[in-house]
Coordinates of C-alpha atoms in Angstrom, one line a residue:
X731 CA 0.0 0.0 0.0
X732 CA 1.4 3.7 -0.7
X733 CA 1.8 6.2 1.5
X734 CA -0.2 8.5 0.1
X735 CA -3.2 6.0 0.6
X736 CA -2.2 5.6 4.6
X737 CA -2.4 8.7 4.9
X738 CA -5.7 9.1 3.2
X739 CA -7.5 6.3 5.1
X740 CA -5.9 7.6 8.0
X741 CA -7.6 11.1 7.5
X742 CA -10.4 9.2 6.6
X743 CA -10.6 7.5 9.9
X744 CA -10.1 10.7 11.7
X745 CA -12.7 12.4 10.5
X746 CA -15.0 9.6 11.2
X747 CA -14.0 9.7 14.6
X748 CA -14.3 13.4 15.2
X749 CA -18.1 13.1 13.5
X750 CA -18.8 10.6 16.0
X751 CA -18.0 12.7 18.3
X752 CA -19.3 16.0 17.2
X753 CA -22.5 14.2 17.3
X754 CA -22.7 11.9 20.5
X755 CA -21.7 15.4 22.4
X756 CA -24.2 17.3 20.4
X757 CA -26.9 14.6 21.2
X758 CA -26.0 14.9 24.7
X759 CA -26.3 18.7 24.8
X760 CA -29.9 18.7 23.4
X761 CA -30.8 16.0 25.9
X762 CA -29.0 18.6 28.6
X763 CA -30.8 21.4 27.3
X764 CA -34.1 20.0 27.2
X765 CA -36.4 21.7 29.4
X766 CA -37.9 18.9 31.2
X767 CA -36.0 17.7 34.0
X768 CA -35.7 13.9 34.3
X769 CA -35.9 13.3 38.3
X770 CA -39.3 15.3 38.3
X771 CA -40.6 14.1 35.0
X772 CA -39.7 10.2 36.9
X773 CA -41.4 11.4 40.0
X774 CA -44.6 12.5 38.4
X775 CA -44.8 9.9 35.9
X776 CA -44.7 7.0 38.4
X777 CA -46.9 8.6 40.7
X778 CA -44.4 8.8 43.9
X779 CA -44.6 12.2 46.3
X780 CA -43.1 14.8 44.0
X781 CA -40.9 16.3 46.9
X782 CA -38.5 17.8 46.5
X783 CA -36.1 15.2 48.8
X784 CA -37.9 12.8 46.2
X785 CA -36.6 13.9 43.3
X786 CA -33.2 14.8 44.6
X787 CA -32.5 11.1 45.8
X788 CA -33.9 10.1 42.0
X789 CA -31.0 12.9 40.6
X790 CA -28.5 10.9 42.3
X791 CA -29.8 7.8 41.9
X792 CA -30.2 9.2 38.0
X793 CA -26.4 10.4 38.3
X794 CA -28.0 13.8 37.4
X795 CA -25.7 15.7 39.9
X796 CA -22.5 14.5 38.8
X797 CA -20.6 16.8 36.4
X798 CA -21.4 17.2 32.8
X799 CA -18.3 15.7 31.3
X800 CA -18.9 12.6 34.2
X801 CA -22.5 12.5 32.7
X802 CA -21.1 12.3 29.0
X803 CA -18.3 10.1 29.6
X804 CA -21.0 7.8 31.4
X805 CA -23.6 7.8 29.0
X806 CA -21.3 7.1 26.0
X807 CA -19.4 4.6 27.5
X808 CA -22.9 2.9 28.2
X809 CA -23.9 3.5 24.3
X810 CA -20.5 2.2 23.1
X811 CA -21.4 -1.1 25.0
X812 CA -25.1 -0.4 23.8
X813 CA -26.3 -0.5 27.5
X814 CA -28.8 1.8 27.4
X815 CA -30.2 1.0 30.9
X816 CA -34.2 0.2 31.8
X817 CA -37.0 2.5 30.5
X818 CA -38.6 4.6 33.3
X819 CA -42.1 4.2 32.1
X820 CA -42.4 0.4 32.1
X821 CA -38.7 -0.7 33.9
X822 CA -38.2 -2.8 30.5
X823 CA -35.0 -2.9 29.0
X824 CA -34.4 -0.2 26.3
X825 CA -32.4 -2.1 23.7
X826 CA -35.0 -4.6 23.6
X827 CA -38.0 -2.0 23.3
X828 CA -35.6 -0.5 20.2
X829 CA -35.3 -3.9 18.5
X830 CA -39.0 -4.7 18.6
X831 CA -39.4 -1.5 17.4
X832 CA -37.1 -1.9 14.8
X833 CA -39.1 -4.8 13.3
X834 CA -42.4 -2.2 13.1
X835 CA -39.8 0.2 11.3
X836 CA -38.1 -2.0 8.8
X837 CA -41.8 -3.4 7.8
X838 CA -43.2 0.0 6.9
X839 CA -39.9 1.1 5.0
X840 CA -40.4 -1.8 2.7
X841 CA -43.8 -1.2 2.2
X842 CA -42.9 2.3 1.6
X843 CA -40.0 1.3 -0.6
X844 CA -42.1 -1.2 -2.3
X845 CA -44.8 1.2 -3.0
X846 CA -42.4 3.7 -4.0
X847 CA -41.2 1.4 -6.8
X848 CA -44.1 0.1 -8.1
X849 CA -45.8 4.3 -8.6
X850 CA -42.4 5.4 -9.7
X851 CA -42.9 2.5 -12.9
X852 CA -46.4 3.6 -13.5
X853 CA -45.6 7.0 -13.8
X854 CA -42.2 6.4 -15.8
X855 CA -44.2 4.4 -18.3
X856 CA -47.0 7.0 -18.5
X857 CA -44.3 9.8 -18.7
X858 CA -42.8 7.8 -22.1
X859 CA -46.3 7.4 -23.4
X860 CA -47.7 10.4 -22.9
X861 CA -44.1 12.4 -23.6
X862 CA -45.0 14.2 -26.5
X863 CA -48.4 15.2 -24.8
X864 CA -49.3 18.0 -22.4
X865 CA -50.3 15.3 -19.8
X866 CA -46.6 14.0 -20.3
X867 CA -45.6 17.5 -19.4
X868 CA -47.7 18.0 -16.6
X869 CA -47.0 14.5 -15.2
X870 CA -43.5 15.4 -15.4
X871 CA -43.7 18.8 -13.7
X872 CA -45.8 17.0 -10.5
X873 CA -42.9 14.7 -10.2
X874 CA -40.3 16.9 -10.3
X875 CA -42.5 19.1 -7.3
X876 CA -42.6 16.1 -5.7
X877 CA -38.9 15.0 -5.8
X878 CA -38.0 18.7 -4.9
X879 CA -40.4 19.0 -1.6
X880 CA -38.6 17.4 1.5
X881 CA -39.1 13.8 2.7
X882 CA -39.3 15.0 6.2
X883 CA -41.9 17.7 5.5
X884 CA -43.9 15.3 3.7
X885 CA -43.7 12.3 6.5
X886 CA -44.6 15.2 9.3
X887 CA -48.0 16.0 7.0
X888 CA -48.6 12.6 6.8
X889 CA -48.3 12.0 10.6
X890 CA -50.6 15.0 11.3
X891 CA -53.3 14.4 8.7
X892 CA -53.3 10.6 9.1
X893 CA -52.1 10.2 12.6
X894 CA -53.5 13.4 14.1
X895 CA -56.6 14.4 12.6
X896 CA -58.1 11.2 11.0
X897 CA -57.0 8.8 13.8
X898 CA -56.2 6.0 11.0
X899 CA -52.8 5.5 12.5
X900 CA -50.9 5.8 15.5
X901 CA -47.5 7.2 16.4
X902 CA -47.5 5.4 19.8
X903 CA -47.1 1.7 20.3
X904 CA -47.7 -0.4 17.3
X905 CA -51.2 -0.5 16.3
X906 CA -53.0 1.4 13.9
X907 CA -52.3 0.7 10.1
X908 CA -49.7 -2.1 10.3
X909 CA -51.9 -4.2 12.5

Protein backbone atom coordinates (compact mmCIF):
# COMPACT_ATOMS: atom_id res chain seq x y z
CA UNK A 1 0.00 0.00 0.00
CA UNK A 2 1.43 3.68 -0.68
CA UNK A 3 1.83 6.18 1.53
CA UNK A 4 -0.18 8.54 0.10
CA UNK A 5 -3.22 5.97 0.60
CA UNK A 6 -2.20 5.60 4.59
CA UNK A 7 -2.42 8.71 4.90
CA UNK A 8 -5.71 9.14 3.15
CA UNK A 9 -7.54 6.34 5.12
CA UNK A 10 -5.95 7.65 7.96
CA UNK A 11 -7.62 11.09 7.49
CA UNK A 12 -10.39 9.16 6.57
CA UNK A 13 -10.63 7.49 9.93
CA UNK A 14 -10.10 10.66 11.72
CA UNK A 15 -12.73 12.45 10.47
CA UNK A 16 -15.05 9.56 11.21
CA UNK A 17 -13.98 9.73 14.61
CA UNK A 18 -14.35 13.37 15.19
CA UNK A 19 -18.05 13.13 13.49
CA UNK A 20 -18.79 10.57 16.03
CA UNK A 21 -17.96 12.75 18.31
CA UNK A 22 -19.32 16.01 17.25
CA UNK A 23 -22.53 14.23 17.28
CA UNK A 24 -22.73 11.88 20.55
CA UNK A 25 -21.75 15.44 22.36
CA UNK A 26 -24.15 17.32 20.42
CA UNK A 27 -26.90 14.57 21.21
CA UNK A 28 -25.95 14.92 24.69
CA UNK A 29 -26.34 18.71 24.85
CA UNK A 30 -29.91 18.72 23.40
CA UNK A 31 -30.79 15.99 25.92
CA UNK A 32 -29.04 18.56 28.59
CA UNK A 33 -30.79 21.40 27.26
CA UNK A 34 -34.05 20.02 27.16
CA UNK A 35 -36.39 21.75 29.43
CA UNK A 36 -37.86 18.88 31.24
CA UNK A 37 -36.00 17.67 34.00
CA UNK A 38 -35.68 13.85 34.31
CA UNK A 39 -35.91 13.30 38.26
CA UNK A 40 -39.29 15.34 38.27
CA UNK A 41 -40.58 14.13 35.04
CA UNK A 42 -39.65 10.20 36.93
CA UNK A 43 -41.40 11.39 40.04
CA UNK A 44 -44.58 12.50 38.45
CA UNK A 45 -44.75 9.93 35.86
CA UNK A 46 -44.75 7.04 38.37
CA UNK A 47 -46.88 8.63 40.75
CA UNK A 48 -44.38 8.84 43.90
CA UNK A 49 -44.63 12.23 46.27
CA UNK A 50 -43.09 14.85 44.04
CA UNK A 51 -40.93 16.32 46.92
CA UNK A 52 -38.46 17.81 46.49
CA UNK A 53 -36.10 15.17 48.77
CA UNK A 54 -37.89 12.83 46.21
CA UNK A 55 -36.61 13.92 43.30
CA UNK A 56 -33.15 14.80 44.56
CA UNK A 57 -32.47 11.12 45.84
CA UNK A 58 -33.89 10.15 42.03
CA UNK A 59 -31.01 12.90 40.57
CA UNK A 60 -28.52 10.90 42.33
CA UNK A 61 -29.83 7.82 41.85
CA UNK A 62 -30.21 9.22 38.01
CA UNK A 63 -26.45 10.36 38.33
CA UNK A 64 -28.00 13.79 37.39
CA UNK A 65 -25.66 15.68 39.95
CA UNK A 66 -22.48 14.48 38.85
CA UNK A 67 -20.62 16.85 36.39
CA UNK A 68 -21.35 17.23 32.78
CA UNK A 69 -18.26 15.69 31.30
CA UNK A 70 -18.88 12.61 34.15
CA UNK A 71 -22.51 12.50 32.71
CA UNK A 72 -21.08 12.30 28.95
CA UNK A 73 -18.29 10.12 29.61
CA UNK A 74 -21.02 7.75 31.37
CA UNK A 75 -23.60 7.82 29.04
CA UNK A 76 -21.25 7.10 25.96
CA UNK A 77 -19.37 4.56 27.50
CA UNK A 78 -22.93 2.89 28.17
CA UNK A 79 -23.85 3.48 24.33
CA UNK A 80 -20.53 2.22 23.12
CA UNK A 81 -21.38 -1.14 24.96
CA UNK A 82 -25.14 -0.38 23.75
CA UNK A 83 -26.29 -0.52 27.52
CA UNK A 84 -28.83 1.80 27.37
CA UNK A 85 -30.23 1.01 30.88
CA UNK A 86 -34.22 0.22 31.79
CA UNK A 87 -36.99 2.50 30.53
CA UNK A 88 -38.64 4.60 33.31
CA UNK A 89 -42.14 4.19 32.06
CA UNK A 90 -42.37 0.38 32.13
CA UNK A 91 -38.68 -0.73 33.91
CA UNK A 92 -38.18 -2.75 30.53
CA UNK A 93 -34.97 -2.89 28.98
CA UNK A 94 -34.44 -0.20 26.28
CA UNK A 95 -32.44 -2.07 23.73
CA UNK A 96 -34.95 -4.55 23.59
CA UNK A 97 -37.98 -1.96 23.35
CA UNK A 98 -35.63 -0.47 20.20
CA UNK A 99 -35.32 -3.91 18.53
CA UNK A 100 -39.02 -4.66 18.57
CA UNK A 101 -39.40 -1.46 17.37
CA UNK A 102 -37.13 -1.93 14.84
CA UNK A 103 -39.10 -4.83 13.30
CA UNK A 104 -42.41 -2.19 13.15
CA UNK A 105 -39.81 0.25 11.33
CA UNK A 106 -38.06 -2.01 8.77
CA UNK A 107 -41.83 -3.38 7.80
CA UNK A 108 -43.15 0.00 6.88
CA UNK A 109 -39.94 1.05 4.99
CA UNK A 110 -40.36 -1.82 2.73
CA UNK A 111 -43.81 -1.24 2.22
CA UNK A 112 -42.91 2.25 1.58
CA UNK A 113 -39.99 1.27 -0.60
CA UNK A 114 -42.14 -1.23 -2.25
CA UNK A 115 -44.85 1.16 -3.03
CA UNK A 116 -42.40 3.73 -4.00
CA UNK A 117 -41.17 1.44 -6.79
CA UNK A 118 -44.12 0.11 -8.15
CA UNK A 119 -45.82 4.25 -8.59
CA UNK A 120 -42.38 5.42 -9.70
CA UNK A 121 -42.94 2.54 -12.90
CA UNK A 122 -46.38 3.56 -13.47
CA UNK A 123 -45.62 6.98 -13.80
CA UNK A 124 -42.21 6.41 -15.85
CA UNK A 125 -44.17 4.44 -18.29
CA UNK A 126 -47.03 6.99 -18.47
CA UNK A 127 -44.32 9.79 -18.69
CA UNK A 128 -42.85 7.77 -22.06
CA UNK A 129 -46.34 7.41 -23.41
CA UNK A 130 -47.68 10.41 -22.86
CA UNK A 131 -44.09 12.42 -23.56
CA UNK A 132 -44.98 14.20 -26.50
CA UNK A 133 -48.39 15.22 -24.81
CA UNK A 134 -49.32 17.96 -22.38
CA UNK A 135 -50.34 15.32 -19.78
CA UNK A 136 -46.63 13.96 -20.25
CA UNK A 137 -45.60 17.45 -19.42
CA UNK A 138 -47.67 18.03 -16.62
CA UNK A 139 -46.98 14.50 -15.20
CA UNK A 140 -43.51 15.35 -15.40
CA UNK A 141 -43.68 18.79 -13.66
CA UNK A 142 -45.78 17.04 -10.51
CA UNK A 143 -42.95 14.70 -10.20
CA UNK A 144 -40.27 16.94 -10.29
CA UNK A 145 -42.55 19.13 -7.35
CA UNK A 146 -42.56 16.07 -5.68
CA UNK A 147 -38.93 15.01 -5.83
CA UNK A 148 -37.99 18.68 -4.85
CA UNK A 149 -40.45 18.98 -1.62
CA UNK A 150 -38.61 17.45 1.47
CA UNK A 151 -39.06 13.81 2.70
CA UNK A 152 -39.29 15.01 6.17
CA UNK A 153 -41.90 17.75 5.54
CA UNK A 154 -43.95 15.28 3.71
CA UNK A 155 -43.73 12.33 6.47
CA UNK A 156 -44.61 15.16 9.26
CA UNK A 157 -47.95 16.03 7.03
CA UNK A 158 -48.58 12.60 6.77
CA UNK A 159 -48.26 12.02 10.56
CA UNK A 160 -50.56 14.98 11.25
CA UNK A 161 -53.35 14.37 8.71
CA UNK A 162 -53.34 10.58 9.08
CA UNK A 163 -52.05 10.22 12.62
CA UNK A 164 -53.53 13.41 14.14
CA UNK A 165 -56.62 14.38 12.61
CA UNK A 166 -58.14 11.15 11.01
CA UNK A 167 -57.00 8.77 13.78
CA UNK A 168 -56.23 6.03 10.96
CA UNK A 169 -52.82 5.51 12.47
CA UNK A 170 -50.93 5.83 15.54
CA UNK A 171 -47.50 7.18 16.35
CA UNK A 172 -47.48 5.41 19.77
CA UNK A 173 -47.13 1.66 20.33
CA UNK A 174 -47.65 -0.37 17.30
CA UNK A 175 -51.19 -0.49 16.30
CA UNK A 176 -52.98 1.38 13.91
CA UNK A 177 -52.33 0.72 10.13
CA UNK A 178 -49.72 -2.10 10.33
CA UNK A 179 -51.93 -4.17 12.52
Amino acid sequence: MKHGTKIFIFQKILEMLLTVFIVTVLSFILMQISPVDAAEAYAQRSQQRNSQAMVEVLREEMGLNDPLPIQYWNWLKNAVRLDFGSSYVNQKDVLSQVTTAFSFTAKIILLAGALEAVIILLLGSLCYVCRNMIAGRIISILCFAAISIPPFFLASTFIDVFAMKLGVITVVGNAGLMR
